[in-house]
Amino acid sequence: MFYYIIDLLGTIAFTISGVMVAMNKRLDPFGIFIIGFVTALGGGTIRDVLLGIKPVTWLINSTYMYVVMGTVLFAVIFRDKLKYFNKSLFLFDTIGIGLYTVVGLEKGVAAGLHPIMCIALGTVSACFGGVLRDILCNEIPVIFRRKEIYATVCILGGVTYFILKFFSIESNIAFAIPIIVVIVVRLLAVKYGLKLPSVYKDEVDDV
Amino acid sequence: MFYYIIDLLGTIAFTISGVMVAMNKRLDPFGIFIIGFVTALGGGTIRDVLLGIKPVTWLINSTYMYVVMGTVLFAVIFRDKLKYFNKSLFLFDTIGIGLYTVVGLEKGVAAGLHPIMCIALGTVSACFGGVLRDILCNEIPVIFRRKEIYATVCILGGVTYFILKFFSIESNIAFAIPIIVVIVVRLLAVKYGLKLPSVYKDEVDDV
Amino acid sequence: MFYYIIDLLGTIAFTISGVMVAMNKRLDPFGIFIIGFVTALGGGTIRDVLLGIKPVTWLINSTYMYVVMGTVLFAVIFRDKLKYFNKSLFLFDTIGIGLYTVVGLEKGVAAGLHPIMCIALGTVSACFGGVLRDILCNEIPVIFRRKEIYATVCILGGVTYFILKFFSIESNIAFAIPIIVVIVVRLLAVKYGLKLPSVYKDEVDDV
């Protein structure tokens, strides 16, 4: 139950992030819907395709489609008001990447994969919806540029998950703690402006 | 038989649309072929991958490959003459999206999916070849911008299909009518310049 | 054994090509890693997804992930020195596309596909990592533009493979010869500046 509420909030936050990018690009209603959809469900779709889960999750569970449809409608109608929700949306988004990471991890574990591959799948689940969004909008994916720690917190959440598993921590806790790690680290990173170190010598640190 | 002729005409029209975009971008012969191929078969490929149909259809049925090869050759040789076929190509393209929509719908039904998912698969089959074409050519997909009703007619065709199915209409008719709906609505939409309503307040209606 | 060494060298060369493009675009460390990864393993991933091999190869065989990780680290640290390796890298890359082509061919044969489809899969394996790299970096894929014969040598390698198979040549030889054909033809093509013929009348031949 709690799981479903988090999943729902994450889907809503991801969809809205897609809608906002699509409206900046002045796409038409169909384009806005597709970008919202792809942002919310694209990461999980890539994960399912890589794993060979068939058909992909959202084709079987209609709830996702309805949530995306409702959210797109809401976001388009209240687009002028969305800025007042910025903080809530950021929080939902952060909770969302935490949850999506762990869902991806567990699908990898269920398929009997090596921990590194599970962490890769968790990161793909959480981050590649945004990558698809940016490709469809003809931008270099924002998570590949040096704005903010994003994928790194997913990897950190994944490492936490396997440390807990190694010590045979009970599965509910091993599920919850990594999500909390993702959320806390990302909130701290944004608050204190933490970024990955630059690999470019001529780059000043506040760029 | 009739089905195969329509399928063939759709594949040809889609391939030519890809070739024309690729030549505008001044791609080399290999690039032109790939863009033609992807435009014609990319939508169905995404549909098959989402459904987990393996391997994807065109790997098994060589006809598609031959048709695309022949069409690319034809389109490159007669590129200066293609403008005389503009109307025929538009018609083939319209017949093609009608057919591809219904083929996608029926694959969804065969997989036991919810009608909304079937309509999504129909729309993906018909429209996402063009989306891949535009991504490979480094453009925002044209169907996401407010040019013309395109995906909307596929959705409309899908709704028609399920209305007919609900009233237990015979399957040949349930197959043919939605295709006709797609064709007629699209022709009317182009003739009368119908578009989706804009969601942007500052947009004048003839933009 | 020999096979693994070639595979390793190919993966390294492809990863480095990805890292160099990513650093030209000034991506952050995570972006550099993803582009390196996708360049090296993206073609094989698309091949596996089209064939419905599940899960995709790199999820099961962790070696690829470690090689990419190590190579990215190496390439970032020694980025100023990479130009001294240009010739070796070009050679590894050429060996890599030869090998990837034949691996793709053999997976197609194992799936019982038509020779044309096997050649298509070989070409996809060898070339579409680079296509994904360019899409993620917001460029029109370089192999679609008229720079150099690249995909064409893969197709040539594929044709050679099936000619040898037709004459029931022993499988080790049928494996090795096409790789050598790809390598030799590509080296000659680069040395003598061979390109596909242009389809554009107004294009002078040295563009």
Coordinates of C-alpha atoms in Angstrom, one line a residue:
Chain A
M1 CA 0.0 0.0 0.0
F2 CA 2.7 2.4 1.1
Y3 CA 4.7 1.2 -1.9
Y4 CA 1.9 2.1 -4.3
I5 CA 1.5 5.6 -2.9
I6 CA 5.2 6.3 -3.4
D7 CA 5.1 4.7 -6.9
L8 CA 2.2 7.0 -7.7
L9 CA 3.9 10.1 -6.4
G10 CA 7.0 9.3 -8.4
T11 CA 5.1 8.7 -11.6
I12 CA 3.2 12.0 -11.1
A13 CA 6.4 14.0 -10.4
F14 CA 8.2 12.4 -13.4
T15 CA 5.2 13.1 -15.7
I16 CA 5.1 16.7 -14.7
S17 CA 8.8 17.1 -15.3
G18 CA 8.2 15.8 -18.8
V19 CA 5.2 18.1 -19.4
M20 CA 7.2 21.1 -18.4
V21 CA 10.1 20.3 -20.7
A22 CA 7.6 19.6 -23.6
M23 CA 5.8 22.9 -23.0
N24 CA 9.1 24.8 -23.1
K25 CA 9.6 23.2 -26.5
R26 CA 6.0 24.3 -27.4
L27 CA 4.9 20.8 -28.4
D28 CA 1.3 20.0 -29.3
P29 CA -1.0 18.1 -26.9
F30 CA 0.0 14.7 -28.3
G31 CA 3.7 15.6 -28.0
I32 CA 3.2 16.8 -24.4
F33 CA 1.4 13.5 -23.5
I34 CA 4.1 11.4 -25.1
I35 CA 7.0 13.2 -23.4
G36 CA 5.2 13.0 -20.0
F37 CA 4.6 9.3 -20.5
V38 CA 8.1 8.6 -21.6
T39 CA 9.6 10.6 -18.8
A40 CA 7.6 8.6 -16.2
L41 CA 7.7 5.1 -17.7
G42 CA 10.6 5.1 -20.1
G43 CA 13.2 4.1 -17.6
G44 CA 11.2 1.1 -16.4
T45 CA 10.5 0.2 -20.0
I46 CA 14.2 0.1 -21.0
R47 CA 14.8 -2.0 -17.8
D48 CA 12.1 -4.5 -18.8
V49 CA 13.3 -4.7 -22.4
L50 CA 16.9 -5.3 -21.3
L51 CA 15.7 -8.0 -18.9
G52 CA 13.4 -9.5 -21.5
I53 CA 10.3 -9.1 -19.2
K54 CA 7.4 -9.4 -21.6
P55 CA 5.3 -7.5 -22.2
V56 CA 6.6 -4.4 -20.5
T57 CA 5.0 -3.5 -17.1
W58 CA 2.9 -0.6 -18.2
L59 CA 1.1 -2.7 -20.9
I60 CA -0.2 -5.0 -18.3
N61 CA -0.9 -2.6 -15.4
S62 CA -3.2 0.1 -16.7
T63 CA -2.9 2.2 -13.6
Y64 CA 0.3 3.8 -15.0
M65 CA -1.4 5.0 -18.2
Y66 CA -4.3 6.5 -16.2
V67 CA -2.0 8.3 -13.8
V68 CA 0.0 9.7 -16.6
M69 CA -3.1 10.8 -18.5
G70 CA -4.6 12.5 -15.5
T71 CA -1.3 14.1 -14.6
V72 CA -0.7 15.5 -18.1
L73 CA -4.2 17.0 -18.1
F74 CA -3.7 18.5 -14.7
A75 CA -0.3 19.9 -15.5
V76 CA -1.4 21.4 -18.8
I77 CA -4.5 23.1 -17.2
F78 CA -2.6 24.3 -14.1
R79 CA 0.7 25.1 -15.9
D80 CA 0.8 28.6 -14.6
K81 CA 0.4 27.4 -11.0
L82 CA 3.0 24.6 -11.3
K83 CA 5.8 26.9 -10.0
Y84 CA 4.0 27.0 -6.6
F85 CA 4.5 23.2 -6.4
N86 CA 8.2 23.3 -7.3
K87 CA 9.3 22.2 -3.9
S88 CA 6.7 19.4 -3.6
L89 CA 7.5 18.2 -7.1
F90 CA 11.2 18.2 -6.3
L91 CA 10.5 16.1 -3.2
F92 CA 8.2 13.7 -5.2
D93 CA 10.8 13.4 -7.9
T94 CA 13.5 12.6 -5.3
I95 CA 11.3 10.0 -3.6
G96 CA 10.5 8.7 -7.1
I97 CA 14.1 8.1 -8.1
G98 CA 14.7 6.4 -4.7
L99 CA 11.8 4.0 -5.3
Y100 CA 12.5 3.4 -9.0
T101 CA 16.1 2.6 -8.1
V102 CA 15.2 -0.1 -5.6
V103 CA 12.4 -1.5 -7.9
G104 CA 15.0 -1.9 -10.6
L105 CA 17.5 -3.4 -8.2
E106 CA 15.0 -6.0 -7.1
K107 CA 14.0 -6.9 -10.6
G108 CA 17.7 -7.6 -11.3
V109 CA 18.1 -9.7 -8.1
A110 CA 15.0 -11.6 -9.1
A111 CA 16.6 -12.4 -12.5
G112 CA 19.7 -13.7 -10.6
L113 CA 22.0 -11.0 -11.9
H114 CA 25.3 -9.8 -10.5
P115 CA 25.0 -6.9 -8.0
I116 CA 26.8 -4.5 -10.4
M117 CA 24.2 -5.3 -13.1
C118 CA 21.4 -4.8 -10.6
I119 CA 22.7 -1.4 -9.7
A120 CA 22.9 -0.6 -13.4
L121 CA 19.3 -1.6 -13.8
G122 CA 18.2 0.4 -10.8
T123 CA 20.0 3.5 -12.2
V124 CA 18.5 2.9 -15.7
S125 CA 15.0 2.6 -14.1
A126 CA 15.4 5.9 -12.3
C127 CA 17.3 8.0 -14.8
F128 CA 16.6 6.9 -18.3
G129 CA 13.1 8.2 -18.5
G130 CA 14.7 11.6 -18.3
V131 CA 17.3 10.6 -20.9
L132 CA 14.5 9.6 -23.4
R133 CA 12.7 12.8 -22.6
D134 CA 15.7 14.9 -23.5
I135 CA 16.5 12.9 -26.7
L136 CA 12.9 13.3 -27.9
C137 CA 13.2 17.0 -27.2
N138 CA 16.5 17.2 -29.1
E139 CA 18.7 18.0 -26.1
I140 CA 21.8 16.3 -24.7
P141 CA 20.4 14.5 -21.7
V142 CA 20.6 16.8 -18.7
I143 CA 21.9 14.0 -16.4
F144 CA 25.0 13.7 -18.6
R145 CA 25.9 17.3 -18.1
R146 CA 27.3 18.7 -14.9
K147 CA 24.3 20.2 -13.2
E148 CA 23.6 18.1 -10.2
I149 CA 24.3 14.7 -8.6
Y150 CA 21.5 12.5 -9.9
A151 CA 22.6 9.2 -11.3
T152 CA 25.3 9.1 -8.6
V153 CA 22.7 8.9 -5.8
C154 CA 21.0 6.0 -7.5
I155 CA 24.3 4.1 -7.6
L156 CA 24.9 5.0 -4.0
G157 CA 21.4 3.7 -3.1
G158 CA 22.3 0.5 -4.9
V159 CA 25.5 0.0 -3.0
T160 CA 23.6 0.6 0.2
Y161 CA 21.1 -2.1 -0.8
F162 CA 23.7 -4.7 -1.3
I163 CA 25.6 -3.8 1.9
L164 CA 22.4 -4.4 3.8
K165 CA 21.7 -7.6 1.9
F166 CA 25.3 -8.8 2.6
F167 CA 24.6 -8.5 6.3
S168 CA 21.3 -10.3 5.8
I169 CA 19.2 -7.4 6.9
E170 CA 15.4 -8.1 6.7
S171 CA 14.0 -7.4 3.3
N172 CA 11.6 -4.6 4.2
I173 CA 14.5 -2.7 5.8
A174 CA 16.8 -3.4 2.9
F175 CA 14.1 -2.0 0.7
A176 CA 13.4 1.2 2.7
I177 CA 16.9 2.2 3.8
P178 CA 18.4 2.7 0.2
I179 CA 15.4 4.9 -0.7
I180 CA 16.0 7.0 2.4
V181 CA 19.7 7.2 1.5
V182 CA 18.9 8.4 -2.1
I183 CA 16.5 11.0 -0.7
V184 CA 18.7 12.3 2.0
V185 CA 21.9 12.4 -0.1
R186 CA 20.1 14.2 -3.0
L187 CA 18.5 16.7 -0.7
L188 CA 21.9 17.4 0.9
A189 CA 23.6 17.6 -2.5
V190 CA 21.2 20.1 -3.8
K191 CA 21.2 22.2 -0.6
Y192 CA 25.1 22.3 -0.5
G193 CA 25.5 22.4 -4.3
L194 CA 27.5 19.2 -4.4
K195 CA 28.5 18.0 -7.9
L196 CA 30.7 15.3 -9.4
P197 CA 34.3 16.5 -9.8
S198 CA 34.9 18.0 -13.2
V199 CA 37.3 16.2 -15.5
Y200 CA 38.1 19.4 -17.4
K201 CA 41.1 21.3 -16.3
D202 CA 39.9 24.7 -17.6
E203 CA 36.6 24.5 -15.8
V204 CA 36.1 26.7 -12.8
D205 CA 34.3 25.0 -10.0
D206 CA 31.1 27.0 -10.0
V207 CA 30.3 26.6 -13.6
Chain B
M1 CA -4.2 -10.7 -50.3
F2 CA -5.8 -7.3 -50.1
Y3 CA -4.2 -6.9 -46.7
Y4 CA -0.7 -7.5 -48.2
I5 CA -1.2 -5.0 -50.9
I6 CA -2.2 -2.3 -48.4
D7 CA 0.7 -3.3 -46.2
L8 CA 3.1 -3.0 -49.2
L9 CA 1.8 0.4 -50.2
G10 CA 2.1 1.6 -46.6
T11 CA 5.7 0.4 -46.4
I12 CA 6.6 2.0 -49.7
A13 CA 5.0 5.3 -48.7
F14 CA 6.8 5.3 -45.3
T15 CA 10.1 4.4 -46.8
I16 CA 9.9 7.2 -49.3
S17 CA 9.0 9.7 -46.6
G18 CA 12.2 8.6 -44.8
V19 CA 14.3 8.8 -47.9
M20 CA 13.1 12.4 -48.6
V21 CA 13.9 13.5 -45.0
A22 CA 17.3 11.8 -45.2
M23 CA 18.2 13.4 -48.6
N24 CA 17.2 16.8 -47.2
K25 CA 19.8 16.2 -44.5
R26 CA 22.2 15.1 -47.3
L27 CA 23.0 11.7 -45.8
D28 CA 25.1 9.2 -47.6
P29 CA 23.5 6.1 -49.3
F30 CA 23.8 4.0 -46.2
G31 CA 22.2 6.7 -44.1
I32 CA 19.4 7.1 -46.6
F33 CA 18.7 3.4 -46.5
I34 CA 18.7 3.2 -42.7
I35 CA 16.3 6.2 -42.4
G36 CA 14.0 4.7 -45.0
F37 CA 14.1 1.4 -43.2
V38 CA 13.5 2.8 -39.8
T39 CA 10.6 5.1 -41.0
A40 CA 8.9 2.1 -42.5
L41 CA 9.6 -0.6 -39.9
G42 CA 10.6 1.2 -36.7
G43 CA 7.0 1.6 -35.4
G44 CA 6.3 -2.1 -35.7
T45 CA 9.7 -2.9 -34.2
I46 CA 9.0 -0.9 -31.1
R47 CA 5.6 -2.5 -30.8
D48 CA 7.1 -6.0 -31.1
V49 CA 9.8 -5.2 -28.6
L50 CA 7.2 -3.8 -26.1
L51 CA 5.1 -6.9 -26.5
G52 CA 8.1 -9.2 -26.3
I53 CA 7.4 -10.8 -29.7
K54 CA 10.7 -12.5 -30.7
P55 CA 12.4 -12.0 -33.0
V56 CA 10.8 -8.8 -34.4
T57 CA 8.6 -9.3 -37.4
W58 CA 10.9 -8.0 -40.2
L59 CA 13.7 -10.4 -39.1
I60 CA 11.4 -13.3 -40.0
N61 CA 9.5 -12.0 -43.0
S62 CA 12.2 -10.9 -45.6
T63 CA 9.6 -9.3 -47.8
Y64 CA 9.8 -6.1 -45.8
M65 CA 13.5 -5.8 -46.3
Y66 CA 13.2 -6.3 -50.0
V67 CA 10.4 -3.8 -50.4
V68 CA 12.4 -1.2 -48.4
M69 CA 15.6 -1.9 -50.5
G70 CA 13.7 -1.6 -53.8
T71 CA 11.9 1.5 -52.6
V72 CA 15.0 3.3 -51.5
L73 CA 16.7 2.5 -54.8
F74 CA 13.7 3.8 -56.7
A75 CA 13.3 6.9 -54.6
V76 CA 17.0 7.9 -54.9
I77 CA 17.0 7.4 -58.7
F78 CA 13.8 9.2 -59.3
R79 CA 14.2 11.8 -56.5
D80 CA 13.6 14.7 -58.9
K81 CA 10.3 13.2 -60.0
L82 CA 9.0 12.4 -56.5
K83 CA 7.2 15.6 -56.3
Y84 CA 4.8 14.5 -59.0
F85 CA 3.8 11.6 -56.8
N86 CA 3.2 13.8 -53.8
K87 CA -0.6 13.1 -53.8
S88 CA -0.3 9.4 -54.3
L89 CA 2.4 9.2 -51.6
F90 CA 0.1 11.1 -49.2
L91 CA -2.7 8.7 -49.9
F92 CA -0.4 5.6 -49.5
D93 CA 0.9 7.1 -46.2
T94 CA -2.7 7.7 -45.0
I95 CA -3.7 4.2 -45.9
G96 CA -0.5 3.0 -44.3
I97 CA -1.2 4.6 -40.9
G98 CA -4.7 3.2 -41.0
L99 CA -3.5 -0.3 -41.6
Y100 CA -0.5 -0.1 -39.2
T101 CA -2.9 1.2 -36.5
V102 CA -5.2 -1.8 -36.8
V103 CA -2.4 -4.3 -37.1
G104 CA -1.0 -2.9 -33.8
L105 CA -4.4 -3.0 -32.2
E106 CA -4.9 -6.7 -33.2
K107 CA -1.5 -7.7 -31.8
G108 CA -2.5 -6.0 -28.5
V109 CA -5.8 -7.9 -28.5
A110 CA -4.0 -11.2 -29.3
A111 CA -1.7 -10.5 -26.3
G112 CA -4.8 -10.1 -24.1
L113 CA -4.2 -6.5 -23.3
H114 CA -6.6 -3.8 -22.1
P115 CA -8.2 -1.7 -25.0
I116 CA -6.3 1.4 -24.0
M117 CA -3.0 -0.5 -24.3
C118 CA -4.1 -1.9 -27.7
I119 CA -4.8 1.6 -28.9
A120 CA -1.4 2.8 -27.6
L121 CA 0.2 -0.1 -29.5
G122 CA -1.7 0.8 -32.7
T123 CA -0.6 4.4 -32.4
V124 CA 3.0 3.4 -31.8
S125 CA 3.0 1.1 -34.8
A126 CA 1.7 3.8 -37.1
C127 CA 3.6 6.8 -35.7
F128 CA 6.9 5.8 -34.1
G129 CA 8.7 5.0 -37.3
G130 CA 8.4 8.7 -38.0
V131 CA 9.5 9.5 -34.5
L132 CA 12.7 7.4 -34.9
R133 CA 13.3 8.9 -38.3
D134 CA 13.2 12.4 -36.8
I135 CA 15.4 11.5 -33.9
L136 CA 18.1 9.9 -36.2
C137 CA 17.9 13.1 -38.3
N138 CA 18.4 15.2 -35.1
E139 CA 15.0 16.9 -35.2
I140 CA 12.2 17.1 -32.7
P141 CA 9.7 14.5 -34.0
V142 CA 7.3 16.3 -36.3
I143 CA 4.2 14.6 -34.9
F144 CA 4.9 16.2 -31.5
R145 CA 4.7 19.6 -33.1
R146 CA 1.5 21.3 -34.1
K147 CA 1.4 20.7 -37.8
E148 CA -1.3 18.3 -38.5
I149 CA -3.6 15.8 -36.9
Y150 CA -1.7 12.5 -37.2
A151 CA -1.5 10.5 -34.0
T152 CA -5.0 11.7 -33.1
V153 CA -6.5 9.9 -36.1
C154 CA -4.8 6.6 -35.0
I155 CA -6.4 7.0 -31.6
L156 CA -9.7 7.7 -33.2
G157 CA -9.3 4.6 -35.4
G158 CA -8.6 2.6 -32.3
V159 CA -11.7 3.8 -30.5
T160 CA -13.8 2.9 -33.5
Y161 CA -12.3 -0.6 -33.5
F162 CA -13.3 -1.2 -29.9
I163 CA -16.8 0.2 -30.4
L164 CA -17.3 -2.2 -33.3
K165 CA -15.9 -5.0 -31.2
F166 CA -18.2 -4.1 -28.3
F167 CA -21.2 -4.6 -30.6
S168 CA -19.7 -7.9 -31.8
I169 CA -19.3 -6.7 -35.4
E170 CA -17.8 -9.4 -37.6
S171 CA -14.0 -9.2 -37.6
N172 CA -13.5 -8.4 -41.2
I173 CA -15.6 -5.3 -40.9
A174 CA -14.1 -4.4 -37.5
F175 CA -10.8 -4.5 -39.3
A176 CA -11.8 -2.5 -42.4
I177 CA -14.0 0.3 -40.8
P178 CA -11.3 1.8 -38.5
I179 CA -8.9 1.9 -41.4
I180 CA -11.5 3.8 -43.4
V181 CA -12.2 6.1 -40.4
V182 CA -8.4 6.9 -40.2
I183 CA -8.2 7.6 -43.9
V184 CA -11.4 9.8 -44.1
V185 CA -10.7 11.8 -41.0
R186 CA -7.1 12.5 -42.0
L187 CA -8.1 13.5 -45.5
L188 CA -10.8 15.8 -44.1
A189 CA -8.4 17.2 -41.5
V190 CA -5.8 18.0 -44.1
K191 CA -8.3 19.5 -46.5
Y192 CA -9.8 21.8 -43.8
G193 CA -6.6 22.4 -41.9
L194 CA -7.9 20.9 -38.7
K195 CA -5.4 20.8 -35.8
L196 CA -5.4 19.9 -32.2
P197 CA -6.3 22.9 -30.1
S198 CA -3.2 24.8 -28.9
V199 CA -2.4 24.8 -25.2
Y200 CA -0.4 28.0 -25.5
K201 CA -2.3 31.2 -24.9
D202 CA -0.1 33.4 -27.0
E203 CA -0.4 31.3 -30.1
V204 CA -2.5 32.6 -32.9
D205 CA -4.5 29.9 -34.5
D206 CA -2.9 29.9 -37.9
V207 CA 0.6 29.3 -36.7
Chain C
M1 CA 40.9 -17.4 -26.2
F2 CA 42.0 -15.5 -29.3
Y3 CA 38.3 -14.6 -29.7
Y4 CA 38.2 -13.1 -26.2
I5 CA 41.3 -11.0 -26.8
I6 CA 39.8 -9.5 -30.0
D7 CA 36.5 -8.9 -28.3
L8 CA 38.3 -7.2 -25.5
L9 CA 40.3 -5.0 -27.8
G10 CA 37.2 -4.0 -29.8
T11 CA 35.3 -3.1 -26.6
I12 CA 38.2 -1.0 -25.5
A13 CA 38.5 0.8 -28.8
F14 CA 34.8 1.5 -29.0
T15 CA 34.7 2.7 -25.4
I16 CA 37.5 5.1 -26.0
S17 CA 35.8 6.5 -29.1
G18 CA 32.7 7.1 -27.0
V19 CA 34.8 8.8 -24.2
M20 CA 36.4 11.1 -26.7
V21 CA 33.1 12.2 -28.2
A22 CA 31.6 12.7 -24.7
M23 CA 34.6 14.8 -23.6
N24 CA 34.3 17.0 -26.7
K25 CA 30.7 17.6 -25.6
R26 CA 32.1 18.4 -22.1
L27 CA 29.8 15.8 -20.4
D28 CA 30.2 15.1 -16.7
P29 CA 31.9 11.8 -15.4
F30 CA 28.6 9.9 -15.4
G31 CA 27.8 11.1 -18.9
I32 CA 31.2 10.1 -20.1
F33 CA 30.8 6.6 -18.7
I34 CA 27.3 6.1 -20.2
I35 CA 28.5 7.3 -23.7
G36 CA 31.5 5.0 -23.5
F37 CA 29.3 2.1 -22.4
V38 CA 26.7 2.7 -25.1
T39 CA 29.3 3.0 -27.8
A40 CA 30.9 -0.3 -26.9
L41 CA 27.8 -2.3 -26.0
G42 CA 24.9 -0.5 -27.6
G43 CA 25.1 -2.3 -31.0
G44 CA 25.1 -5.7 -29.4
T45 CA 22.2 -4.7 -27.1
I46 CA 20.0 -3.6 -30.0
R47 CA 20.9 -6.9 -31.8
D48 CA 19.9 -8.9 -28.7
V49 CA 16.7 -7.0 -28.2
L50 CA 15.7 -7.5 -31.9
L51 CA 16.4 -11.2 -31.6
G52 CA 14.7 -11.4 -28.2
I53 CA 17.7 -12.8 -26.4
K54 CA 17.0 -12.3 -22.7
P55 CA 18.5 -10.8 -20.8
V56 CA 20.9 -8.9 -23.1
T57 CA 24.5 -10.3 -23.1
W58 CA 26.2 -7.7 -21.0
L59 CA 23.7 -8.2 -18.1
I60 CA 24.9 -11.8 -17.8
N61 CA 28.6 -11.5 -18.6
S62 CA 30.1 -8.9 -16.2
T63 CA 33.4 -8.8 -18.0
Y64 CA 32.0 -6.2 -20.4
M65 CA 31.0 -3.8 -17.6
Y66 CA 34.5 -4.1 -15.9
V67 CA 36.3 -3.5 -19.2
V68 CA 34.2 -0.5 -20.0
M69 CA 34.7 0.9 -16.5
G70 CA 38.4 0.4 -16.6
T71 CA 38.7 1.8 -20.1
V72 CA 36.7 4.9 -19.2
L73 CA 38.9 5.5 -16.2
F74 CA 42.0 5.1 -18.2
A75 CA 40.8 7.3 -21.1
V76 CA 39.8 10.1 -18.8
I77 CA 43.1 10.1 -16.9
F78 CA 45.2 9.8 -20.0
R79 CA 43.0 12.0 -22.2
D80 CA 45.9 14.2 -23.2
K81 CA 47.9 11.2 -24.3
L82 CA 45.2 9.5 -26.3
K83 CA 46.3 11.2 -29.5
Y84 CA 49.5 9.1 -29.4
F85 CA 47.4 6.0 -29.6
N86 CA 45.3 7.2 -32.5
K87 CA 46.7 4.6 -34.9
S88 CA 46.4 1.7 -32.4
L89 CA 42.9 2.8 -31.6
F90 CA 41.9 3.0 -35.3
L91 CA 43.3 -0.5 -35.7
F92 CA 41.5 -1.9 -32.6
D93 CA 38.3 -0.2 -33.8
T94 CA 38.6 -1.8 -37.2
I95 CA 39.3 -5.2 -35.7
G96 CA 36.4 -4.6 -33.4
I97 CA 33.9 -3.9 -36.2
G98 CA 35.2 -7.0 -38.0
L99 CA 34.6 -9.2 -35.0
Y100 CA 31.3 -7.6 -33.9
T101 CA 30.0 -8.1 -37.5
V102 CA 30.7 -11.8 -37.4
V103 CA 29.4 -12.3 -33.9
G104 CA 26.1 -10.6 -35.0
L105 CA 26.1 -12.8 -38.1
E106 CA 26.5 -16.0 -36.1
K107 CA 23.7 -15.0 -33.7
G108 CA 21.4 -14.5 -36.7
V109 CA 22.4 -17.9 -38.1
A110 CA 21.8 -19.5 -34.7
A111 CA 18.3 -18.1 -34.7
G112 CA 17.7 -19.6 -38.1
L113 CA 17.3 -16.3 -39.9
H114 CA 17.7 -15.5 -43.6
P115 CA 21.2 -14.5 -44.7
I116 CA 20.1 -10.9 -45.4
M117 CA 18.8 -10.6 -41.9
C118 CA 22.0 -12.1 -40.5
I119 CA 24.0 -9.5 -42.4
A120 CA 21.7 -6.8 -41.1
L121 CA 22.2 -8.0 -37.5
G122 CA 26.0 -8.1 -38.0
T123 CA 26.0 -4.5 -39.3
V124 CA 23.7 -3.4 -36.4
S125 CA 26.1 -5.1 -33.9
A126 CA 29.1 -3.3 -35.3
C127 CA 27.7 0.1 -36.1
F128 CA 24.7 1.0 -33.9
G129 CA 26.7 1.5 -30.8
G130 CA 28.1 4.5 -32.6
V131 CA 24.7 5.5 -33.8
L132 CA 23.4 5.5 -30.2
R133 CA 26.5 7.5 -29.1
D134 CA 25.8 10.2 -31.6
I135 CA 22.1 10.4 -30.8
L136 CA 22.8 10.8 -27.1
C137 CA 25.3 13.5 -28.0
N138 CA 22.7 15.2 -30.1
E139 CA 24.4 14.7 -33.5
I140 CA 23.3 13.1 -36.7
P141 CA 25.0 9.7 -36.6
V142 CA 28.4 10.0 -38.3
I143 CA 28.0 6.7 -40.2
F144 CA 25.0 8.2 -42.0
R145 CA 27.1 11.1 -43.3
R146 CA 29.6 10.7 -46.1
K147 CA 32.8 10.6 -44.3
E148 CA 34.1 7.1 -44.7
I149 CA 33.2 3.6 -45.7
Y150 CA 32.1 2.0 -42.4
A151 CA 28.8 0.1 -42.5
T152 CA 29.6 -0.9 -46.1
V153 CA 32.6 -3.0 -45.0
C154 CA 30.4 -4.8 -42.4
I155 CA 28.0 -5.7 -45.2
L156 CA 30.9 -6.9 -47.3
G157 CA 32.2 -9.0 -44.5
G158 CA 28.7 -10.5 -44.1
V159 CA 28.5 -11.3 -47.8
T160 CA 32.0 -13.0 -47.6
Y161 CA 30.8 -15.0 -44.6
F162 CA 27.8 -16.5 -46.5
I163 CA 29.9 -17.1 -49.7
L164 CA 32.3 -19.2 -47.5
K165 CA 29.4 -20.9 -45.8
F166 CA 27.9 -21.7 -49.2
F167 CA 31.1 -23.6 -50.2
S168 CA 30.9 -25.4 -46.8
I169 CA 34.2 -23.9 -45.6
E170 CA 35.1 -25.0 -42.2
S171 CA 33.6 -22.8 -39.5
N172 CA 36.8 -21.4 -38.0
I173 CA 37.9 -20.2 -41.4
A174 CA 34.4 -18.8 -42.2
F175 CA 34.7 -16.9 -38.9
A176 CA 38.2 -15.6 -39.5
I177 CA 38.2 -14.6 -43.2
P178 CA 35.3 -12.1 -43.0
I179 CA 37.0 -10.4 -40.1
I180 CA 40.1 -10.1 -42.2
V181 CA 38.1 -8.8 -45.2
V182 CA 36.5 -6.1 -43.0
I183 CA 39.9 -5.1 -41.7
V184 CA 41.7 -5.0 -45.0
V185 CA 39.0 -3.3 -46.9
R186 CA 38.6 -0.6 -44.3
L187 CA 42.3 0.0 -44.0
L188 CA 42.5 0.3 -47.8
A189 CA 39.4 2.5 -47.9
V190 CA 40.9 4.9 -45.4
K191 CA 44.3 4.9 -47.0
Y192 CA 42.9 5.7 -50.5
G193 CA 40.0 7.8 -49.3
L194 CA 37.3 5.5 -50.8
K195 CA 33.8 6.6 -50.1
L196 CA 30.3 5.6 -51.2
P197 CA 29.3 7.4 -54.4
S198 CA 27.4 10.6 -53.6
V199 CA 23.7 10.7 -54.6
Y200 CA 23.8 14.5 -54.8
K201 CA 24.5 16.0 -58.1
D202 CA 25.9 19.2 -56.8
E203 CA 28.4 17.6 -54.5
V204 CA 32.0 17.7 -55.6
D205 CA 33.8 14.5 -54.9
D206 CA 36.3 15.6 -52.3
V207 CA 33.7 17.0 -49.9

